[in-house]
Short mmCIF file of C-alpha atoms and ligand atoms in Angstrom, two decimals:
data_model
loop_
_atom_site.label_atom_id
_atom_site.label_comp_id
_atom_site.label_asym_id
_atom_site.label_seq_id
_atom_site.Cartn_x
_atom_site.Cartn_y
_atom_site.Cartn_z
CA UNK A 1 82.23 152.25 156.22
CA UNK A 2 78.80 153.57 155.95
CA UNK A 3 76.89 154.59 152.64
CA UNK A 4 74.03 156.55 152.25
CA UNK A 5 72.32 157.07 148.75
CA UNK A 6 69.70 160.20 148.77
CA UNK A 7 66.87 160.06 145.95
CA UNK A 8 64.92 162.79 144.14
CA UNK A 9 62.52 161.00 142.29
CA UNK A 10 60.68 162.92 139.38
CA UNK A 11 58.13 160.90 137.27
CA UNK A 12 60.63 160.29 134.06
CA UNK A 13 63.70 161.04 136.13
CA UNK A 14 65.60 159.91 139.24
CA UNK A 15 68.47 161.64 140.57
CA UNK A 16 71.06 160.16 143.39
CA UNK A 17 73.94 160.75 145.31
CA UNK A 18 75.83 158.16 147.17
CA UNK A 19 77.62 159.86 150.11
CA UNK A 20 80.03 158.29 153.07
CA UNK A 21 78.90 158.99 156.06
CA UNK A 22 79.47 160.40 158.64
CA UNK A 23 82.56 161.67 156.62
CA UNK A 24 79.81 163.75 154.25
CA UNK A 25 82.07 162.40 151.08
CA UNK A 26 80.21 162.48 148.13
CA UNK A 27 81.42 159.10 146.75
CA UNK A 28 79.64 158.91 143.30
CA UNK A 29 76.35 160.65 141.70
CA UNK A 30 73.89 159.62 138.64
CA UNK A 31 71.22 160.80 136.80
CA UNK A 32 68.43 158.31 135.57
CA UNK A 33 66.49 159.77 132.91
CA UNK A 34 63.28 158.90 130.42
CA UNK A 35 62.15 156.18 132.85
CA UNK A 36 58.72 155.12 131.49
CA UNK A 37 59.72 156.30 127.65
CA UNK A 38 61.94 154.51 125.23
CA UNK A 39 65.90 154.93 125.26
CA UNK A 40 66.34 155.37 128.95
CA UNK A 41 69.67 156.76 129.99
CA UNK A 42 71.69 156.11 133.31
CA UNK A 43 74.50 158.43 133.97
CA UNK A 44 76.78 157.73 137.03
CA UNK A 45 80.21 160.18 137.67
CA UNK A 46 82.80 158.81 139.84
CA UNK A 47 86.57 159.53 140.56
CA UNK A 48 86.26 162.28 137.89
CA UNK A 49 84.69 159.84 135.26
CA UNK A 50 81.64 159.65 133.58
CA UNK A 51 79.93 156.36 132.20
CA UNK A 52 76.66 156.45 130.08
CA UNK A 53 74.74 153.25 129.36
CA UNK A 54 71.30 153.39 127.48
CA UNK A 55 68.84 150.57 127.55
CA UNK A 56 64.79 150.60 127.84
CA UNK A 57 64.17 151.81 132.05
CA UNK A 58 60.31 150.97 132.03
CA UNK A 59 59.67 151.84 135.45
CA UNK A 60 61.01 152.93 138.53
CA UNK A 61 61.50 149.71 140.39
CA UNK A 62 64.13 149.04 137.17
CA UNK A 63 65.66 152.04 137.40
CA UNK A 64 66.34 151.38 141.01
CA UNK A 65 67.93 147.92 139.69
CA UNK A 66 70.46 149.37 137.19
CA UNK A 67 71.62 152.56 140.06
CA UNK A 68 72.64 149.60 142.52
CA UNK A 69 73.99 147.23 139.51
CA UNK A 70 76.09 150.11 138.47
CA UNK A 71 77.49 150.59 141.85
CA UNK A 72 78.86 146.89 142.04
CA UNK A 73 79.64 147.04 138.25
CA UNK A 74 81.69 150.00 138.27
CA UNK A 75 83.35 149.14 141.55
CA UNK A 76 82.20 151.94 143.63
CA UNK A 77 80.82 149.47 146.38
CA UNK A 78 81.81 145.78 146.90
CA UNK A 79 78.53 145.01 148.61
CA UNK A 80 75.15 145.95 149.34
CA UNK A 81 75.72 145.85 152.88
CA UNK A 82 78.12 148.61 152.80
CA UNK A 83 74.46 150.79 151.73
CA UNK A 84 73.13 151.43 155.54
CA UNK A 85 70.33 154.33 154.64
CA UNK A 86 68.19 155.56 151.26
CA UNK A 87 66.88 159.25 151.88
CA UNK A 88 63.95 160.49 149.86
CA UNK A 89 63.16 163.90 148.61
CA UNK A 90 59.48 164.18 149.24
CA UNK A 91 57.57 166.83 147.54
CA UNK A 92 54.02 166.55 149.63
CA UNK A 93 54.00 166.26 153.18
CA UNK A 94 50.73 167.84 154.33
CA UNK A 95 50.12 168.37 157.61
CA UNK A 96 50.79 165.17 158.24
CA UNK A 97 54.33 165.16 157.94
CA UNK A 98 56.41 167.85 160.10
CA UNK A 99 59.84 166.44 160.01
CA UNK A 100 61.74 163.60 158.58
CA UNK A 101 60.60 160.25 158.83
CA UNK A 102 61.78 156.73 158.71
CA UNK A 103 59.17 154.89 156.16
CA UNK A 104 57.18 152.14 156.36
CA UNK A 105 54.32 151.02 154.49
CA UNK A 106 52.00 152.66 156.42
CA UNK A 107 54.11 156.44 155.51
CA UNK A 108 54.37 155.01 152.23
CA UNK A 109 50.70 154.77 151.88
CA UNK A 110 50.16 158.05 153.52
CA UNK A 111 53.24 160.20 151.17
CA UNK A 112 50.59 158.35 148.06
CA UNK A 113 46.86 159.64 149.72
CA UNK A 114 49.28 163.30 149.44
CA UNK A 115 49.57 162.96 145.45
CA UNK A 116 46.54 165.23 145.41
CA UNK A 117 49.22 168.10 146.68
CA UNK A 118 52.00 167.26 144.05
CA UNK A 119 50.37 165.26 141.06
CA UNK A 120 54.00 165.22 139.23
CA UNK A 121 55.83 164.29 141.92
CA UNK A 122 54.47 162.11 144.86
CA UNK A 123 53.66 159.00 142.73
CA UNK A 124 57.56 159.11 141.77
CA UNK A 125 58.84 159.39 145.27
CA UNK A 126 56.35 156.06 146.45
CA UNK A 127 57.34 154.07 143.11
CA UNK A 128 60.86 154.39 144.25
CA UNK A 129 60.67 153.97 147.99
CA UNK A 130 58.58 151.00 146.98
CA UNK A 131 62.01 149.79 144.77
CA UNK A 132 64.17 149.98 147.02
CA UNK A 133 62.27 147.94 149.94
CA UNK A 134 62.11 145.54 147.39
CA UNK A 135 65.52 145.40 146.35
CA UNK A 136 67.57 146.28 149.77
CA UNK A 137 64.29 145.34 152.32
CA UNK A 138 66.59 145.57 154.99
CA UNK A 139 67.67 149.56 154.93
CA UNK A 140 66.56 152.02 156.71
CA UNK A 141 64.44 154.10 154.32
CA UNK A 142 63.77 158.05 155.25
CA UNK A 143 61.31 160.44 153.86
CA UNK A 144 62.61 164.00 153.80
CA UNK A 145 59.82 166.12 153.17
CA UNK A 146 60.16 169.84 151.09
CA UNK A 147 56.89 170.91 153.00
CA UNK A 148 58.36 170.21 156.34
CA UNK A 149 60.32 173.48 156.81
CA UNK A 150 57.09 175.18 156.66
CA UNK A 151 55.48 173.94 159.07
CA UNK A 152 56.70 176.82 161.50
CA UNK A 153 54.60 179.37 159.36
CA UNK A 154 51.62 180.99 161.75
CA UNK A 155 47.82 180.51 160.36
CA UNK A 156 47.89 184.32 159.09
CA UNK A 157 50.30 182.72 156.48
CA UNK A 158 49.14 179.40 155.21
CA UNK A 159 44.83 179.94 155.61
CA UNK A 160 43.62 181.00 152.73
CA UNK A 161 40.79 183.70 153.01
CA UNK A 162 38.12 181.64 151.59
CA UNK A 163 35.45 180.00 153.53
CA UNK A 164 36.62 177.40 156.37
CA UNK A 165 35.18 174.35 155.25
CA UNK A 166 37.50 174.38 152.52
CA UNK A 167 40.22 173.87 155.03
CA UNK A 168 38.16 171.86 157.49
CA UNK A 169 37.06 169.74 154.85
CA UNK A 170 40.07 169.30 152.36
CA UNK A 171 43.01 171.21 154.28
CA UNK A 172 43.17 174.01 151.65
CA UNK A 173 45.46 176.10 152.56
CA UNK A 174 49.33 176.63 151.85
CA UNK A 175 52.10 174.29 152.13
CA UNK A 176 55.01 175.59 149.97
CA UNK A 177 58.23 173.66 148.73
CA UNK A 178 61.42 173.68 148.11
CA UNK A 179 62.06 173.55 152.12
CA UNK A 180 65.10 171.71 152.78
CA UNK A 181 67.09 173.70 150.61
CA UNK A 182 65.38 177.15 151.90
CA UNK A 183 66.34 175.73 155.46
CA UNK A 184 69.91 175.00 154.42
CA UNK A 185 70.58 178.24 152.77
CA UNK A 186 69.41 180.66 155.43
CA UNK A 187 71.49 178.21 157.74
CA UNK A 188 74.83 178.95 155.75
CA UNK A 189 73.63 182.85 154.95
CA UNK A 190 73.57 183.24 159.25
CA UNK A 191 76.98 182.04 158.65
CA UNK A 192 78.25 184.05 156.33
CA UNK A 193 76.72 187.27 158.69
CA UNK A 194 78.60 185.90 161.57
CA UNK A 195 75.46 185.73 163.38
CA UNK A 196 73.61 183.36 165.44
CA UNK A 197 70.58 182.45 163.23
CA UNK A 198 68.18 182.47 165.97
CA UNK A 199 69.20 186.48 165.40
CA UNK A 200 68.30 186.77 161.56
CA UNK A 201 66.09 187.86 159.35
CA UNK A 202 66.48 186.33 155.66
CA UNK A 203 64.68 186.03 152.96
CA UNK A 204 65.84 182.89 150.38
CA UNK A 205 65.63 182.87 146.92
CA UNK A 206 64.96 179.64 145.11
CA UNK A 207 65.33 180.38 141.46
CA UNK A 208 65.31 177.56 139.20
CA UNK A 209 62.89 175.74 137.08
CA UNK A 210 60.39 175.88 139.80
CA UNK A 211 61.06 178.96 142.00
CA UNK A 212 60.03 179.99 145.52
CA UNK A 213 61.10 182.71 147.73
CA UNK A 214 60.94 182.23 151.77
CA UNK A 215 60.61 184.55 154.67
CA UNK A 216 63.00 183.23 157.43
CA UNK A 217 62.96 184.57 160.82
CA UNK A 218 65.04 182.91 163.68
CA UNK A 219 66.09 180.22 161.55
CA UNK A 220 62.24 179.42 160.69
CA UNK A 221 59.94 179.51 157.77
CA UNK A 222 57.09 182.39 158.57
CA UNK A 223 56.18 182.81 154.88
CA UNK A 224 56.54 181.28 151.61
CA UNK A 225 55.53 181.96 148.36
CA UNK A 226 54.51 178.71 146.82
CA UNK A 227 51.45 177.88 148.47
CA UNK A 228 48.50 174.19 148.15
CA UNK A 229 51.06 172.90 145.51
CA UNK A 230 54.13 174.16 143.58
CA UNK A 231 52.19 176.27 140.89
CA UNK A 232 51.45 179.12 143.38
CA UNK A 233 53.77 182.12 143.87
CA UNK A 234 56.39 183.89 141.55
CA UNK A 235 56.49 183.00 137.85
CA UNK A 236 58.79 180.40 137.13
CA UNK A 237 59.61 177.98 133.49
CA UNK A 238 56.39 176.79 132.73
CA UNK A 239 53.99 177.97 135.76
CA UNK A 240 52.41 180.97 136.39
CA UNK A 241 52.55 181.55 140.19
CA UNK A 242 49.90 183.75 141.21
CA UNK A 243 46.80 184.49 139.37
CA UNK A 244 43.77 186.59 140.02
CA UNK A 245 41.46 183.69 140.84
CA UNK A 246 38.40 185.02 138.44
CA UNK A 247 40.83 183.96 135.00
CA UNK A 248 40.03 180.74 135.96
CA UNK A 249 36.34 180.72 135.66
CA UNK A 250 36.86 183.58 132.91
CA UNK A 251 38.68 180.77 130.99
CA UNK A 252 36.15 177.77 131.23
CA UNK A 253 33.06 180.60 129.94
CA UNK A 254 34.86 180.98 127.00
CA UNK A 255 36.65 177.30 126.15
CA UNK A 256 34.44 175.11 127.75
CA UNK A 257 36.79 172.27 127.80
CA UNK A 258 38.95 173.95 130.04
CA UNK A 259 36.17 172.57 133.20
CA UNK A 260 38.39 169.41 132.60
CA UNK A 261 40.77 169.95 135.90
CA UNK A 262 43.99 167.87 134.00
CA UNK A 263 43.75 170.52 131.29
CA UNK A 264 43.67 173.42 133.18
CA UNK A 265 46.78 172.16 135.54
CA UNK A 266 48.49 171.35 132.41
CA UNK A 267 47.96 175.20 131.28
CA UNK A 268 49.28 176.63 133.92
CA UNK A 269 51.89 173.83 135.20
CA UNK A 270 52.98 173.82 131.52
CA UNK A 271 52.25 176.16 129.56
CA UNK A 272 52.46 179.39 131.15
CA UNK A 273 56.07 181.25 132.91
CA UNK A 274 58.63 182.22 130.56
CA UNK A 275 57.34 179.45 128.44
CA UNK A 276 53.96 180.90 128.26
CA UNK A 277 55.48 184.55 127.80
CA UNK A 278 58.55 184.10 125.46
CA UNK A 279 56.45 181.73 123.21
CA UNK A 280 59.43 179.65 122.78
CA UNK A 281 61.26 178.15 125.80
CA UNK A 282 61.11 177.79 129.67
CA UNK A 283 65.06 178.26 130.11
CA UNK A 284 66.59 181.11 131.54
CA UNK A 285 69.86 181.00 129.17
CA UNK A 286 67.61 180.66 126.07
CA UNK A 287 65.62 183.78 127.28
CA UNK A 288 68.52 185.46 127.85
CA UNK A 289 70.38 184.94 125.11
CA UNK A 290 66.87 185.55 122.91
CA UNK A 291 66.71 188.75 124.54
CA UNK A 292 70.15 189.66 123.78
CA UNK A 293 69.25 188.73 120.28
CA UNK A 294 66.47 191.76 120.11
CA UNK A 295 63.48 189.58 120.79
CA UNK A 296 61.14 191.26 122.43
CA UNK A 297 58.75 188.23 123.84
CA UNK A 298 61.64 186.82 125.80
CA UNK A 299 62.46 190.40 127.23
CA UNK A 300 59.25 190.91 128.45
CA UNK A 301 59.02 187.55 129.92
CA UNK A 302 62.46 188.02 131.37
CA UNK A 303 61.28 191.82 132.79
CA UNK A 304 57.96 189.89 134.08
CA UNK A 305 59.99 187.72 135.76
CA UNK A 306 62.04 189.97 137.99
CA UNK A 307 59.13 191.98 138.53
CA UNK A 308 57.40 189.11 140.44
CA UNK A 309 60.83 188.26 142.31
CA UNK A 310 60.75 191.85 143.56
CA UNK A 311 57.68 192.26 144.70
CA UNK A 312 57.78 188.93 146.80
CA UNK A 313 61.46 190.36 148.57
CA UNK A 314 59.53 193.66 149.55
CA UNK A 315 56.58 191.84 150.77
CA UNK A 316 58.71 189.61 153.23
CA UNK A 317 60.72 192.91 154.10
CA UNK A 318 57.33 193.98 155.91
CA UNK A 319 56.34 190.40 156.69
CA UNK A 320 59.95 190.36 158.63
CA UNK A 321 60.03 194.44 159.27
CA UNK A 322 63.23 194.34 157.86
CA UNK A 323 65.84 191.85 156.56
CA UNK A 324 69.60 191.32 157.27
CA UNK A 325 70.53 189.07 153.94
CA UNK A 326 68.99 187.99 150.21
CA UNK A 327 70.17 184.76 149.31
CA UNK A 328 69.94 183.41 145.93
CA UNK A 329 70.37 180.03 145.14
CA UNK A 330 69.42 177.23 142.58
CA UNK A 331 70.13 177.09 138.60
CA UNK A 332 69.10 180.61 138.22
CA UNK A 333 69.73 182.14 141.43
CA UNK A 334 73.47 180.22 141.91
CA UNK A 335 74.20 181.28 137.87
CA UNK A 336 72.85 184.54 136.02
CA UNK A 337 74.61 187.40 137.47
CA UNK A 338 72.35 189.19 134.67
CA UNK A 339 69.40 187.97 136.81
CA UNK A 340 70.77 188.86 139.89
CA UNK A 341 71.63 192.47 139.06
CA UNK A 342 68.04 192.97 137.30
CA UNK A 343 66.24 191.74 140.52
CA UNK A 344 68.69 194.04 142.90
CA UNK A 345 69.02 196.84 141.13
CA UNK A 346 65.96 198.63 142.08
CA UNK A 347 65.64 197.79 145.38
CA UNK A 348 68.66 200.24 146.59
CA UNK A 349 65.98 201.65 149.08
CA UNK A 350 65.83 199.13 151.26
CA UNK A 351 69.68 198.94 151.43
CA UNK A 352 70.53 196.54 148.99
CA UNK A 353 73.39 197.29 146.56
CA UNK A 354 75.36 194.80 144.34
CA UNK A 355 78.94 194.80 143.89
CA UNK A 356 79.56 194.42 139.75
CA UNK A 357 83.37 192.84 140.64
CA UNK A 358 81.71 190.33 142.57
CA UNK A 359 78.25 189.50 141.11
CA UNK A 360 79.75 187.47 138.91
CA UNK A 361 79.26 183.71 137.21
CA UNK A 362 80.85 181.05 138.97
CA UNK A 363 81.10 183.24 142.50
CA UNK A 364 79.34 182.54 145.53
CA UNK A 365 79.34 184.06 149.20
CA UNK A 366 78.89 187.78 149.22
CA UNK A 367 77.95 190.05 146.45
CA UNK A 368 76.93 192.85 147.74
CA UNK A 369 79.46 196.37 148.59
CA UNK A 370 81.28 196.77 151.62
CA UNK A 371 78.35 199.37 152.80
CA UNK A 372 75.32 198.05 151.57
CA UNK A 373 73.19 197.47 154.63
CA UNK A 374 71.87 194.22 153.71
CA UNK A 375 73.94 191.60 152.75
CA UNK A 376 73.21 189.85 149.39
CA UNK A 377 74.74 185.85 149.26
CA UNK A 378 75.17 183.48 146.28
CA UNK A 379 74.68 180.11 148.14
CA UNK A 380 74.38 177.14 146.18
CA UNK A 381 72.05 175.18 147.84
CA UNK A 382 72.62 171.10 148.65
CA UNK A 383 69.62 169.23 149.33
CA UNK A 384 70.84 165.92 148.45
CA UNK A 385 73.44 166.21 151.31
CA UNK A 386 70.53 167.87 154.00
CA UNK A 387 68.87 164.22 152.76
CA UNK A 388 71.56 162.32 154.04
CA UNK A 389 72.33 164.26 157.12
CA UNK A 390 68.55 163.37 157.93
CA UNK A 391 68.95 159.73 157.35
CA UNK A 392 72.35 159.63 159.34
CA UNK A 393 70.36 161.44 162.33
CA UNK A 394 67.43 159.13 162.02
CA UNK A 395 69.15 155.85 161.11
CA UNK A 396 69.25 153.06 163.70
P1 ADP B 1 64.97 172.83 138.57
O1 ADP B 1 63.83 173.09 139.46
O2 ADP B 1 65.00 171.36 137.42
O3 ADP B 1 65.90 171.69 139.78
P2 ADP B 1 67.38 174.04 138.59
O4 ADP B 1 67.58 174.22 139.53
O5 ADP B 1 68.41 173.43 137.74
O6 ADP B 1 66.05 173.64 138.02
O7 ADP B 1 67.54 175.46 137.63
C1 ADP B 1 67.33 174.96 136.06
C2 ADP B 1 67.44 176.56 135.39
O8 ADP B 1 68.65 177.24 136.02
C3 ADP B 1 67.02 176.63 134.21
O9 ADP B 1 65.92 177.80 133.55
C4 ADP B 1 67.91 177.27 133.76
O10 ADP B 1 68.44 178.16 132.47
C5 ADP B 1 68.89 177.86 134.80
N1 ADP B 1 70.18 178.23 134.57
C6 ADP B 1 71.18 177.31 134.49
N2 ADP B 1 72.39 177.69 134.38
C7 ADP B 1 72.31 179.06 134.18
C8 ADP B 1 72.81 180.25 134.02
N3 ADP B 1 74.56 180.55 133.53
N4 ADP B 1 72.30 181.55 133.64
C9 ADP B 1 71.02 181.59 133.57
N5 ADP B 1 70.52 180.41 133.77
C10 ADP B 1 71.07 179.50 134.40
#
């Protein structure tokens, strides 16, 4: 039987999922945390069991070796020859990668060169790719790009209204992210609508720790909220989303140390969003419970987040000239009925209405009333499966 691993490597973590393909059956999955920090943790889940090991994991090569050794040690596989493909999620593919691609040294170098567009992510992806090449040199590696789905955006959406030379010299433009997730849930939404994907207008809301919203017309991304990097768009856990760009020179004038690009990136990527406004947490569960306990900062953080999501939905109804369905997915979108209710309750003028009996924790599918003109769906995203499917399609 042939097995494929989906890899999602972050700067200090590596999530993986092992599939029997083409059956699309999950054999095992795991998470390796604290790579490059002390006391690394490798968790493997398989056959209803969960195994955990704590050991130093200095880099991604060691993480990949631990993952592969665990598969043998726990008798999840008998032999490495069962693994016939590895798929890597890659956050930034720039203008170069318009679709999933089999990777060799040339592609790895290009992905490394694109690190400026995803400084937290691309270097980690490259480290994981090199580790797999070293340990399993004969296996096909495929890169699946978060940006690929958005390469269908028209220039009117992806260009910024700044001098041409910044686009021509440095390709400063909107690339978006979470493309694999937006594409998958839009396809699933068309099935729920019972209509061919080509005839649908769908707004997909991927609301996790990172969050983005996409306008999908006929199955193609026509606009998305994230920008040059995953910092743009709606407010997120620790990221600001869209701002008046004049805020940056204004702050540098007052705190000259912020002229350091790395410090600035930190302010907007790691100290903003829900965390910046609540002052306590970037996690939506904490925000909701703090607000319910009377914390005014947490309430403002929640309300601002909802406000930004509503405005993007409104924008994209205009971009699409109508909408058939709104989809909620990812950590907050899939799990928080409170959040979904807050977003949809003041959008009734667009024909949106939630059924409170359906909008409950743990639900998936249609959560709108029978009369609602526009459907609201909860669709769990499955980026790992999409990655495994692309590996299956592209491997020789
Ligand atoms: P990432 O972007 O890291 O992949 P996830 O998609 O896992 O993020 O989403 C993480 C977010 O989902 C966190 O803010 C977390 O609080 C939120 N979340 C998970 N479960 C719930 C829940 N039951 N209610 C509200 N928020 C939730």
